[in-house]
Tab-separated table of C-alpha atoms in Angstrom:
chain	number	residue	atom	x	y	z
A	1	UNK	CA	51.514	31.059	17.968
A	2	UNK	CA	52.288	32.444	21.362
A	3	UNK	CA	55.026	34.946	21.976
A	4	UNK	CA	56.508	35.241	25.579
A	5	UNK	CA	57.744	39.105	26.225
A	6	UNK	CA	60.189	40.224	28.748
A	7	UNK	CA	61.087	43.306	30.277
A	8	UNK	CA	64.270	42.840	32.599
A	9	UNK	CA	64.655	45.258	35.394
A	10	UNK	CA	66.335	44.189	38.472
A	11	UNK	CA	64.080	45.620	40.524
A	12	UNK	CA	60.784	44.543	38.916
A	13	UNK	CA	60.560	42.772	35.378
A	14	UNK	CA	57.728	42.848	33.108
A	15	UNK	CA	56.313	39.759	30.899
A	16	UNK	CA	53.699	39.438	29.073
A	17	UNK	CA	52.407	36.663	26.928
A	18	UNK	CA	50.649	37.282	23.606
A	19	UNK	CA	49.040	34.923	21.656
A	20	UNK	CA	48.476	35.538	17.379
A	21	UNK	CA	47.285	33.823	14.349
A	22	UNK	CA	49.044	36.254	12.204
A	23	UNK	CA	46.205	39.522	11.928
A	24	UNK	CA	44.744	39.128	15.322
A	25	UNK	CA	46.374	39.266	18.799
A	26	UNK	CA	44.675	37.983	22.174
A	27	UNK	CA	46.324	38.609	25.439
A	28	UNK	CA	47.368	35.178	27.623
A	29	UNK	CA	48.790	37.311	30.748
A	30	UNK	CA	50.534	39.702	31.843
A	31	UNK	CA	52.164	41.030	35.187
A	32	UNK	CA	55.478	41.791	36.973
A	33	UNK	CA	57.961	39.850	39.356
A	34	UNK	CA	59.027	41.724	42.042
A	35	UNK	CA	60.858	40.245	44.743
A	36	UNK	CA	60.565	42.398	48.764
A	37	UNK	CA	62.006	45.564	48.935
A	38	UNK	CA	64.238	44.633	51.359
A	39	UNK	CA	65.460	41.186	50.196
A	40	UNK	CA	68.848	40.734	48.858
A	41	UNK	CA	70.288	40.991	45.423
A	42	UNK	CA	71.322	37.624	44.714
A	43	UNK	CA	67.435	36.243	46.526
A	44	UNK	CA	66.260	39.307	43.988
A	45	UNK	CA	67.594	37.447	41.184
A	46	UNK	CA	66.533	33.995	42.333
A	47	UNK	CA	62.685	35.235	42.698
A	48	UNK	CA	62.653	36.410	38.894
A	49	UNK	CA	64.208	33.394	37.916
A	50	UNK	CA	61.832	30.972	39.572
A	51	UNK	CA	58.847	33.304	38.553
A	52	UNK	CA	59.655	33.143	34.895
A	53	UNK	CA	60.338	29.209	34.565
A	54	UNK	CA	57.290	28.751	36.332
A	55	UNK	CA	55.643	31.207	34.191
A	56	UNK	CA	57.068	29.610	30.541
A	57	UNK	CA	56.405	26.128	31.832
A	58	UNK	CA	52.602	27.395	32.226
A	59	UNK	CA	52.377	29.597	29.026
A	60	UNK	CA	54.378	27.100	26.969
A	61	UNK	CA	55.379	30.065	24.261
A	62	UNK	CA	56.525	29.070	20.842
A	63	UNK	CA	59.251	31.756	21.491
A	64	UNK	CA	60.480	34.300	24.079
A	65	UNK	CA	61.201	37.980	22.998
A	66	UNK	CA	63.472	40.370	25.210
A	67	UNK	CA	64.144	43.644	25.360
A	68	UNK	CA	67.744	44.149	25.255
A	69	UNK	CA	69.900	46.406	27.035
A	70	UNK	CA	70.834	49.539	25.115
A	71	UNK	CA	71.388	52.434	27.771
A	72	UNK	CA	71.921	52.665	31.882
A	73	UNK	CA	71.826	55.741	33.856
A	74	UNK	CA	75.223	54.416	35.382
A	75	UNK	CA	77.489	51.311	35.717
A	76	UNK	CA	76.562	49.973	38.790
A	77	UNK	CA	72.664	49.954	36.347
A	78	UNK	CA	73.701	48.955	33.687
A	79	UNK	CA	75.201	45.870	35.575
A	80	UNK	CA	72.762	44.762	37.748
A	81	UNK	CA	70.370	45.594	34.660
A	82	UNK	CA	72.546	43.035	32.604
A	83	UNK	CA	72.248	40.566	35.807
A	84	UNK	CA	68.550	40.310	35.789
A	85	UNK	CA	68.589	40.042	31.869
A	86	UNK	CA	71.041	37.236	32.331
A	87	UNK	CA	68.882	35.475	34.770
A	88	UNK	CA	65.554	35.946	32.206
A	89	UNK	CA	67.885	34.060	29.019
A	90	UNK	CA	68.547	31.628	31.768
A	91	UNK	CA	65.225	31.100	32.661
A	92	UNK	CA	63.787	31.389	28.427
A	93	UNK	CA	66.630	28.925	27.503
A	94	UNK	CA	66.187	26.257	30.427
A	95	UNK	CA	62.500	26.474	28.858
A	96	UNK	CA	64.238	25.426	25.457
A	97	UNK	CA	62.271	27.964	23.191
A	98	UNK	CA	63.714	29.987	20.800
A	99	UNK	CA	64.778	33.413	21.874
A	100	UNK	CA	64.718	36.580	20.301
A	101	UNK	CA	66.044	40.509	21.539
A	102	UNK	CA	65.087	43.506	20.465
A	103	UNK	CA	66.047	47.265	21.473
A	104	UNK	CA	64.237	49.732	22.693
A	105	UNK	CA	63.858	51.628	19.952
A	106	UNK	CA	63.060	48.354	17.400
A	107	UNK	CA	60.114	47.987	19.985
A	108	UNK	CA	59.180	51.281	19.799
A	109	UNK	CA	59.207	51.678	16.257
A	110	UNK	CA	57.075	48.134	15.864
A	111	UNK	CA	54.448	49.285	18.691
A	112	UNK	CA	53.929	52.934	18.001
A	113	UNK	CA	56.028	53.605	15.120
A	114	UNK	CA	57.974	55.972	16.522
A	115	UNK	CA	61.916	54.912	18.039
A	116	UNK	CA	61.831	57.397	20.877
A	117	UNK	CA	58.161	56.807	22.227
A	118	UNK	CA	57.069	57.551	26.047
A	119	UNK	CA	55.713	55.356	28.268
A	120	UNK	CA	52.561	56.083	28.284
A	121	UNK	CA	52.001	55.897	24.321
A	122	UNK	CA	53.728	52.556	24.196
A	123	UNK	CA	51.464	51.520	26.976
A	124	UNK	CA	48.047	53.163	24.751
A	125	UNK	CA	49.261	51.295	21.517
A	126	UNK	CA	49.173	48.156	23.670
A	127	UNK	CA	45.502	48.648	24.599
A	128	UNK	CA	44.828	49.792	21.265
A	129	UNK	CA	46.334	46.440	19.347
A	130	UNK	CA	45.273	44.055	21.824
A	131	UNK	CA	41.932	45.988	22.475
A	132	UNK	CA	42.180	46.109	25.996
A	133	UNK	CA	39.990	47.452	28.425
A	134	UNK	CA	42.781	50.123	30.342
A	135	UNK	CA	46.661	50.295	29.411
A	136	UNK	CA	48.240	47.313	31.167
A	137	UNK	CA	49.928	47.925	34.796
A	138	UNK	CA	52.469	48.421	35.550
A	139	UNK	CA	54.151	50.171	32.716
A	140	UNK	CA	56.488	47.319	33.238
A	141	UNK	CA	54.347	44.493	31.994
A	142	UNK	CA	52.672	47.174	29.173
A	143	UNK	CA	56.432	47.043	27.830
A	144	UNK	CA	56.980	43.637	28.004
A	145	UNK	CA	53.653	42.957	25.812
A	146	UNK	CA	55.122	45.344	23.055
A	147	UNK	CA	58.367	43.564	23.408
A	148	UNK	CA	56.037	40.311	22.609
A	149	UNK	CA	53.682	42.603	20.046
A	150	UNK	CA	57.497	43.675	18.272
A	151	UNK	CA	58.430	40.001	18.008
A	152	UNK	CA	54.952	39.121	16.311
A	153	UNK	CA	54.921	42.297	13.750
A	154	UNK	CA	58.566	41.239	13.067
A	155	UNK	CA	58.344	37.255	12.703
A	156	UNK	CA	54.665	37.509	10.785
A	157	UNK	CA	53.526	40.902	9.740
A	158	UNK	CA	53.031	42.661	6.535
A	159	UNK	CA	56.949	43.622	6.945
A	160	UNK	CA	58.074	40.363	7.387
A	161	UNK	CA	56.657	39.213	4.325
A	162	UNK	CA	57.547	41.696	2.369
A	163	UNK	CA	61.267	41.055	3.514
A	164	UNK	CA	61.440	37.383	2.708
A	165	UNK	CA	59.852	38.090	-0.824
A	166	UNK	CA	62.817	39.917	-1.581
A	167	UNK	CA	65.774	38.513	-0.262
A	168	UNK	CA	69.053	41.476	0.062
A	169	UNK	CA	66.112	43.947	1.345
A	170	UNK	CA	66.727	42.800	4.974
A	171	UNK	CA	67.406	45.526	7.414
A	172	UNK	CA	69.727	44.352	10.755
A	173	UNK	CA	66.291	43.942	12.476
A	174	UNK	CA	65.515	40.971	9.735
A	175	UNK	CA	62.475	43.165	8.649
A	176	UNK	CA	62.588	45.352	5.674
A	177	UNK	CA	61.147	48.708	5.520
A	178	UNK	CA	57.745	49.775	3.831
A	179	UNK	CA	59.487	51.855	1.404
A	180	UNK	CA	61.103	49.026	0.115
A	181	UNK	CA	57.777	47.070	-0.136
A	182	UNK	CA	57.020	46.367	-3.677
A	183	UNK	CA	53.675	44.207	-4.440
């Protein structure tokens, strides 16, 4: 199976394309589309667009997993934030996978099992799990492979199982927690 993650930003977004057979992960690619400093919003937009259609058409992914939008340091972010994001479901849906979003903290919580993780550890789980020689750069495309890593643990791991085996145990993630596991 082969997970697509993405990391919106409207400045630079992150992807990163994981591929699994369930217990062991292999990374496909990984990177960031950044359009020129100095180009326009709207040509901004365009870039990431064309970048990740080009990008799923080459990867064909099973499915795409996004990080969704749960916080902004303002409005004028959090809307040109929710722009790029909007362009990235374009670009996953015109590539007629399925598409799944996760929040921060779900990714957090999946990568390093802890919701309010930095940076950096989310980027050292990364190399850890995908045993990687250095923590992917930038910390954009590092996030966009645990957004892809959270989609994988949540769709196939231990979890996952555990959460279909006993149906009402679901949590709003669709995964059920390890307290609830019973074997």
């Amino acid at each position: 199976m082969i997970i697509f993650g993405i990391d919106p930003g409207s400045t630079r977004t992150g992807y990163g394309c994981v591929e699994t057979d369930g217990r062991r992960h292999r990374l496909v690619a990984c990177g960031a589309l950044a359009a020129p400093a100095i180009s326009a919003f709207p040509d901004r937009l365009l870039f990431i667009h064309e970048g990740l259609v080009s990008l799923l058409a080459r990867h064909r992914p099973d499915s795409v997993a996004i990080e969704n939008i749960f916080h902004a340091k303002n409005v004028r972010s959090a809307l040109r934030l929710g722009e790029a994001r909007g362009v990235a479901l374009l670009a996953a849906a015109s590539a007629g996978v399925p598409i799944c979003e996760y929040t921060p903290a779900e990714i957090k919580r999946a990568v390093v099992g802890f919701g309010r993780a930095e940076k950096q550890q989310i980027g050292q789980m990364v190399k850890l799990l995908l045993g990687l020689d250095a923590i992917p750069s930038p910390h954009d495309a590092a996030d966009a492979i645990a957004v892809a890593i959270c989609h994988i643990h949540g769709s196939t791991g231990p979890v996952a199982q555990a959460a279909r085996a006993l149906p009402g145990r679901r949590s709003a993630g669709g995964a059920a927690s390890w307290r609830d596991y019973r074997p």
